[in-house]
mmCIF file of C-alpha atoms in Angstrom:
data_model
loop_
_atom_site.group_PDB
_atom_site.id
_atom_site.type_symbol
_atom_site.label_atom_id
_atom_site.label_comp_id
_atom_site.label_asym_id
_atom_site.label_seq_id
_atom_site.Cartn_x
_atom_site.Cartn_y
_atom_site.Cartn_z
ATOM 1 C CA GLY R 17 12.981 3.989 19.860
ATOM 2 C CA ALA R 18 14.820 1.262 18.012
ATOM 3 C CA VAL R 19 16.244 -1.481 20.207
ATOM 4 C CA VAL R 20 19.298 -3.550 19.439
ATOM 5 C CA SER R 21 20.353 -6.444 21.629
ATOM 6 C CA GLN R 22 23.614 -8.327 21.882
ATOM 7 C CA HIS R 23 24.389 -11.690 23.372
ATOM 8 C CA PRO R 24 26.351 -12.529 25.384
ATOM 9 C CA SER R 25 27.055 -9.351 27.327
ATOM 10 C CA ARG R 26 30.267 -10.748 28.709
ATOM 11 C CA VAL R 27 32.406 -13.727 27.767
ATOM 12 C CA ILE R 28 35.670 -15.119 29.066
ATOM 13 C CA CYS R 29 37.410 -17.755 27.006
ATOM 14 C CA LYS R 30 40.723 -19.526 26.686
ATOM 15 C CA SER R 31 43.223 -18.601 24.037
ATOM 16 C CA GLY R 32 42.649 -20.518 20.813
ATOM 17 C CA THR R 33 38.915 -20.931 21.183
ATOM 18 C CA SER R 34 36.235 -19.308 19.048
ATOM 19 C CA VAL R 35 33.551 -16.989 20.333
ATOM 20 C CA LYS R 36 30.272 -16.076 18.650
ATOM 21 C CA ILE R 37 28.488 -12.804 19.376
ATOM 22 C CA GLU R 38 24.912 -12.188 18.250
ATOM 23 C CA CYS R 39 23.405 -8.847 17.360
ATOM 24 C CA ARG R 40 19.655 -8.517 16.933
ATOM 25 C CA SER R 41 17.406 -5.633 15.971
ATOM 26 C CA LEU R 42 14.285 -6.203 18.057
ATOM 27 C CA ASP R 43 11.707 -3.847 16.643
ATOM 28 C CA PHE R 44 12.883 -2.959 13.176
ATOM 29 C CA GLN R 45 14.447 -4.552 10.143
ATOM 30 C CA ALA R 46 18.117 -3.704 9.879
ATOM 31 C CA THR R 47 19.225 -3.287 6.303
ATOM 32 C CA THR R 48 22.754 -2.835 7.511
ATOM 33 C CA MET R 49 24.571 -3.844 10.649
ATOM 34 C CA PHE R 50 27.960 -2.631 11.755
ATOM 35 C CA TRP R 51 30.538 -4.137 14.050
ATOM 36 C CA TYR R 52 32.807 -1.921 16.123
ATOM 37 C CA ARG R 53 35.572 -2.622 18.606
ATOM 38 C CA GLN R 54 36.607 -0.386 21.465
ATOM 39 C CA PHE R 55 39.784 -0.791 23.487
ATOM 40 C CA PRO R 56 40.064 0.878 26.909
ATOM 41 C CA LYS R 57 40.167 4.677 26.723
ATOM 42 C CA GLN R 58 39.977 4.508 22.924
ATOM 43 C CA SER R 59 37.235 5.388 20.520
ATOM 44 C CA LEU R 60 35.034 2.978 18.653
ATOM 45 C CA MET R 61 36.715 1.587 15.575
ATOM 46 C CA LEU R 62 34.624 0.213 12.746
ATOM 47 C CA MET R 63 35.547 -3.371 11.932
ATOM 48 C CA ALA R 64 33.070 -4.280 9.235
ATOM 49 C CA THR R 65 29.797 -3.445 7.572
ATOM 50 C CA SER R 66 27.281 -6.210 7.099
ATOM 51 C CA ASN R 67 24.367 -6.270 4.685
ATOM 52 C CA GLU R 68 21.725 -8.963 4.821
ATOM 53 C CA GLY R 69 22.387 -11.748 2.387
ATOM 54 C CA SER R 70 25.748 -10.518 1.176
ATOM 55 C CA LYS R 71 29.354 -10.694 2.249
ATOM 56 C CA ALA R 72 30.548 -8.251 4.854
ATOM 57 C CA THR R 73 32.830 -5.381 3.948
ATOM 58 C CA TYR R 74 35.854 -5.237 6.224
ATOM 59 C CA GLU R 75 37.858 -2.176 7.154
ATOM 60 C CA GLN R 76 41.516 -2.062 6.352
ATOM 61 C CA GLY R 77 43.571 -4.040 8.811
ATOM 62 C CA VAL R 78 40.699 -6.247 9.989
ATOM 63 C CA GLU R 79 41.242 -9.926 9.151
ATOM 64 C CA LYS R 80 38.120 -11.310 7.541
ATOM 65 C CA ASP R 81 39.196 -14.898 8.207
ATOM 66 C CA LYS R 82 39.568 -14.174 11.897
ATOM 67 C CA PHE R 83 36.415 -12.134 12.371
ATOM 68 C CA LEU R 84 33.650 -14.015 10.578
ATOM 69 C CA ILE R 85 30.448 -12.093 10.037
ATOM 70 C CA ASN R 86 27.133 -13.600 9.029
ATOM 71 C CA HIS R 87 24.087 -11.445 8.389
ATOM 72 C CA ALA R 88 21.526 -14.174 7.866
ATOM 73 C CA SER R 89 18.373 -12.124 8.220
ATOM 74 C CA LEU R 90 17.184 -8.546 8.519
ATOM 75 C CA THR R 91 17.218 -8.831 12.292
ATOM 76 C CA LEU R 92 20.317 -10.900 13.051
ATOM 77 C CA SER R 93 24.027 -10.568 12.467
ATOM 78 C CA THR R 94 26.715 -12.641 14.134
ATOM 79 C CA LEU R 95 30.401 -12.002 14.680
ATOM 80 C CA THR R 96 32.623 -14.997 15.348
ATOM 81 C CA VAL R 97 36.100 -14.360 16.685
ATOM 82 C CA THR R 98 38.054 -17.415 15.586
ATOM 83 C CA SER R 99 41.096 -18.689 17.466
ATOM 84 C CA ALA R 100 40.886 -15.822 19.906
ATOM 85 C CA HIS R 101 44.046 -14.506 21.531
ATOM 86 C CA PRO R 102 44.541 -12.145 24.488
ATOM 87 C CA GLU R 103 45.046 -9.195 22.147
ATOM 88 C CA ASP R 104 41.486 -9.746 20.898
ATOM 89 C CA SER R 105 40.174 -8.850 24.344
ATOM 90 C CA SER R 106 38.012 -5.811 23.810
ATOM 91 C CA PHE R 107 34.513 -4.366 23.931
ATOM 92 C CA TYR R 108 32.645 -5.403 20.792
ATOM 93 C CA ILE R 109 29.632 -3.318 19.878
ATOM 94 C CA CYS R 110 27.208 -3.771 17.031
ATOM 95 C CA SER R 111 24.896 -1.204 15.561
ATOM 96 C CA ALA R 112 21.989 -1.462 13.188
ATOM 97 C CA SER R 113 20.451 0.860 10.655
ATOM 98 C CA SER R 114 17.207 0.539 8.778
ATOM 99 C CA GLY R 115 18.414 2.489 5.779
ATOM 100 C CA THR R 116 21.415 3.362 3.686
ATOM 101 C CA GLY R 117 21.156 7.123 3.570
ATOM 102 C CA ALA R 118 23.325 9.753 5.187
ATOM 103 C CA THR R 119 20.800 10.575 7.852
ATOM 104 C CA ASP R 120 19.836 7.063 8.796
ATOM 105 C CA THR R 121 20.677 6.679 12.428
ATOM 106 C CA GLN R 122 22.679 3.780 13.757
ATOM 107 C CA TYR R 123 21.346 2.266 16.953
ATOM 108 C CA PHE R 124 23.874 0.552 19.137
ATOM 109 C CA GLY R 125 23.609 -2.679 21.027
ATOM 110 C CA PRO R 126 24.745 -2.852 24.665
ATOM 111 C CA GLY R 127 28.088 -4.371 23.734
ATOM 112 C CA THR R 128 29.922 -7.600 24.499
ATOM 113 C CA ARG R 129 33.014 -7.566 26.648
ATOM 114 C CA LEU R 130 35.391 -10.294 25.526
ATOM 115 C CA THR R 131 38.260 -11.400 27.717
ATOM 116 C CA VAL R 132 40.667 -13.952 26.303
ATOM 117 C CA LEU R 133 42.877 -15.613 28.872
ATOM 118 C CA GLN X 22 42.179 9.018 6.016
ATOM 119 C CA LYS X 23 39.069 10.264 7.741
ATOM 120 C CA GLU X 24 39.779 11.805 11.124
ATOM 121 C CA VAL X 25 37.557 13.164 13.844
ATOM 122 C CA GLU X 26 39.210 15.173 16.568
ATOM 123 C CA GLN X 27 37.936 15.938 20.035
ATOM 124 C CA ASN X 28 39.568 17.306 23.143
ATOM 125 C CA SER X 29 39.750 14.346 25.494
ATOM 126 C CA GLY X 30 39.282 16.491 28.598
ATOM 127 C CA PRO X 31 38.264 16.071 31.290
ATOM 128 C CA LEU X 32 36.015 19.079 30.922
ATOM 129 C CA SER X 33 34.680 20.163 34.287
ATOM 130 C CA VAL X 34 31.501 22.286 34.408
ATOM 131 C CA PRO X 35 29.484 23.417 37.443
ATOM 132 C CA GLU X 36 25.956 22.098 37.768
ATOM 133 C CA GLY X 37 23.456 24.363 36.037
ATOM 134 C CA ALA X 38 26.020 25.871 33.667
ATOM 135 C CA ILE X 39 26.361 25.333 29.919
ATOM 136 C CA ALA X 40 28.743 22.616 28.773
ATOM 137 C CA SER X 41 30.289 23.142 25.359
ATOM 138 C CA LEU X 42 31.796 20.187 23.485
ATOM 139 C CA ASN X 43 33.681 20.600 20.240
ATOM 140 C CA CYS X 44 34.625 18.390 17.336
ATOM 141 C CA THR X 45 36.473 18.870 14.056
ATOM 142 C CA TYR X 46 36.605 16.510 11.106
ATOM 143 C CA SER X 47 38.930 16.098 8.174
ATOM 144 C CA ASP X 48 36.698 14.800 5.382
ATOM 145 C CA ARG X 49 35.073 17.775 3.698
ATOM 146 C CA GLY X 50 32.609 15.427 2.015
ATOM 147 C CA SER X 51 31.135 14.321 5.330
ATOM 148 C CA GLN X 52 27.384 14.341 5.208
ATOM 149 C CA SER X 53 25.987 13.915 8.666
ATOM 150 C CA PHE X 54 27.169 14.265 12.209
ATOM 151 C CA PHE X 55 26.146 12.516 15.381
ATOM 152 C CA TRP X 56 26.649 13.062 19.063
ATOM 153 C CA TYR X 57 26.616 10.010 21.313
ATOM 154 C CA ARG X 58 26.922 9.769 25.065
ATOM 155 C CA GLN X 59 28.803 6.838 26.561
ATOM 156 C CA TYR X 60 28.875 5.931 30.223
ATOM 157 C CA SER X 61 31.794 3.874 31.460
ATOM 158 C CA GLY X 62 31.465 0.250 30.424
ATOM 159 C CA LYS X 63 28.345 0.894 28.370
ATOM 160 C CA SER X 64 27.701 1.269 24.665
ATOM 161 C CA PRO X 65 26.999 4.665 23.097
ATOM 162 C CA GLU X 66 23.525 6.140 23.142
ATOM 163 C CA LEU X 67 22.425 8.653 20.545
ATOM 164 C CA ILE X 68 21.817 12.207 21.710
ATOM 165 C CA MET X 69 21.157 13.852 18.381
ATOM 166 C CA PHE X 70 22.298 14.213 14.806
ATOM 167 C CA ILE X 71 22.672 17.161 12.468
ATOM 168 C CA TYR X 72 23.330 17.439 8.736
ATOM 169 C CA SER X 73 22.558 21.046 7.821
ATOM 170 C CA ASN X 74 24.602 24.089 8.684
ATOM 171 C CA GLY X 75 23.339 25.967 11.691
ATOM 172 C CA ASP X 76 21.814 25.000 14.992
ATOM 173 C CA LYS X 77 19.527 22.155 15.944
ATOM 174 C CA GLU X 78 17.901 22.097 19.341
ATOM 175 C CA ASP X 79 16.436 19.168 21.259
ATOM 176 C CA GLY X 80 15.536 19.847 24.849
ATOM 177 C CA ARG X 81 18.623 20.887 26.763
ATOM 178 C CA PHE X 82 20.886 19.935 23.867
ATOM 179 C CA THR X 83 21.882 22.062 20.894
ATOM 180 C CA ALA X 84 24.050 20.812 18.061
ATOM 181 C CA GLN X 85 25.847 23.337 15.884
ATOM 182 C CA LEU X 86 27.357 22.598 12.487
ATOM 183 C CA ASN X 87 29.684 24.702 10.361
ATOM 184 C CA LYS X 88 30.688 22.751 7.267
ATOM 185 C CA ALA X 89 32.948 25.506 5.963
ATOM 186 C CA SER X 90 35.038 25.273 9.123
ATOM 187 C CA GLN X 91 34.524 21.487 9.387
ATOM 188 C CA TYR X 92 33.379 21.979 12.925
ATOM 189 C CA VAL X 93 30.512 20.586 14.955
ATOM 190 C CA SER X 94 29.665 21.274 18.564
ATOM 191 C CA LEU X 95 27.232 20.200 21.248
ATOM 192 C CA LEU X 96 25.902 22.513 23.925
ATOM 193 C CA ILE X 97 24.280 21.148 27.056
ATOM 194 C CA ARG X 98 22.224 23.702 28.971
ATOM 195 C CA ASP X 99 21.424 23.460 32.666
ATOM 196 C CA SER X 100 24.030 20.725 33.102
ATOM 197 C CA GLN X 101 23.154 17.980 35.567
ATOM 198 C CA PRO X 102 25.452 15.547 37.370
ATOM 199 C CA SER X 103 23.795 12.760 35.338
ATOM 200 C CA ASP X 104 25.234 14.379 32.215
ATOM 201 C CA SER X 105 28.694 13.338 33.377
ATOM 202 C CA ALA X 106 29.898 10.914 30.717
ATOM 203 C CA THR X 107 32.100 10.678 27.653
ATOM 204 C CA TYR X 108 30.622 12.388 24.621
ATOM 205 C CA LEU X 109 31.510 10.943 21.249
ATOM 206 C CA CYS X 110 31.350 12.870 18.016
ATOM 207 C CA ALA X 111 30.710 10.646 14.987
ATOM 208 C CA VAL X 112 30.793 11.494 11.311
ATOM 209 C CA TYR X 113 29.184 9.764 8.363
ATOM 210 C CA SER X 114 31.028 10.166 5.076
ATOM 211 C CA GLY X 115 29.995 7.158 3.038
ATOM 212 C CA GLY X 116 28.172 7.238 -0.264
ATOM 213 C CA GLY X 117 26.002 4.334 0.730
ATOM 214 C CA ALA X 118 25.736 2.087 3.736
ATOM 215 C CA ASP X 119 28.820 2.900 5.702
ATOM 216 C CA GLY X 120 29.999 2.954 9.255
ATOM 217 C CA LEU X 121 30.667 5.996 11.352
ATOM 218 C CA THR X 122 34.048 7.500 12.122
ATOM 219 C CA PHE X 123 34.256 8.311 15.797
ATOM 220 C CA GLY X 124 36.348 10.778 17.711
ATOM 221 C CA LYS X 125 38.008 9.605 20.908
ATOM 222 C CA GLY X 126 35.437 11.420 22.978
ATOM 223 C CA THR X 127 35.433 14.196 25.553
ATOM 224 C CA HIS X 128 35.088 13.231 29.179
ATOM 225 C CA LEU X 129 32.619 15.644 30.787
ATOM 226 C CA ILE X 130 32.320 16.069 34.540
ATOM 227 C CA ILE X 131 29.439 18.063 36.006
ATOM 228 C CA GLN X 132 30.311 19.273 39.475
ATOM 229 C CA PRO X 133 27.393 19.371 41.927
#
């Protein structure tokens, strides 16, 4: 099956610093990558959709200047949380899809747990 | 606003019995439906997807879709303790590349 990796798996940082999270599709080319956030006991919430070579599309309420997304290649997307604050502490999960159709499955990475002190 | 509703549970089922998980969605234009399993602290893993009305079987799992009722379910036969997890229903409604809308998940406990 399709494998998606994320790095780092866990990060603790001080308030005001920036954190970069990488998402890689290991055995397929991801036309589209998605970034989700999950708070404790809550569902996954889509933050943004990222297509290779173009600007990401952000969901309503997600600050594009705070959550910078770069989809530089068909196998790599990065999410940078700029000037992180404690309320940004969450489980960040990326997913990747090889297509754009309704039945194209999204494969999820293992997630990155961010703790901002 | 697209909504996906699930009973949060916990749903407790004896080992070997059938576990039935339900999900309703608000967007009548939704095209495909996914069931993911999520263990605590881990990311979701795909169990199966369905996009046509009716039943779809894969091993011990059966997904059922009724678009008229905007209802999708997942049946787990011969439940095992390892099936204990949170099951997330996800719906795809986009016309192109689009993310999934997730329900909050149902916490399933299989009692040995």
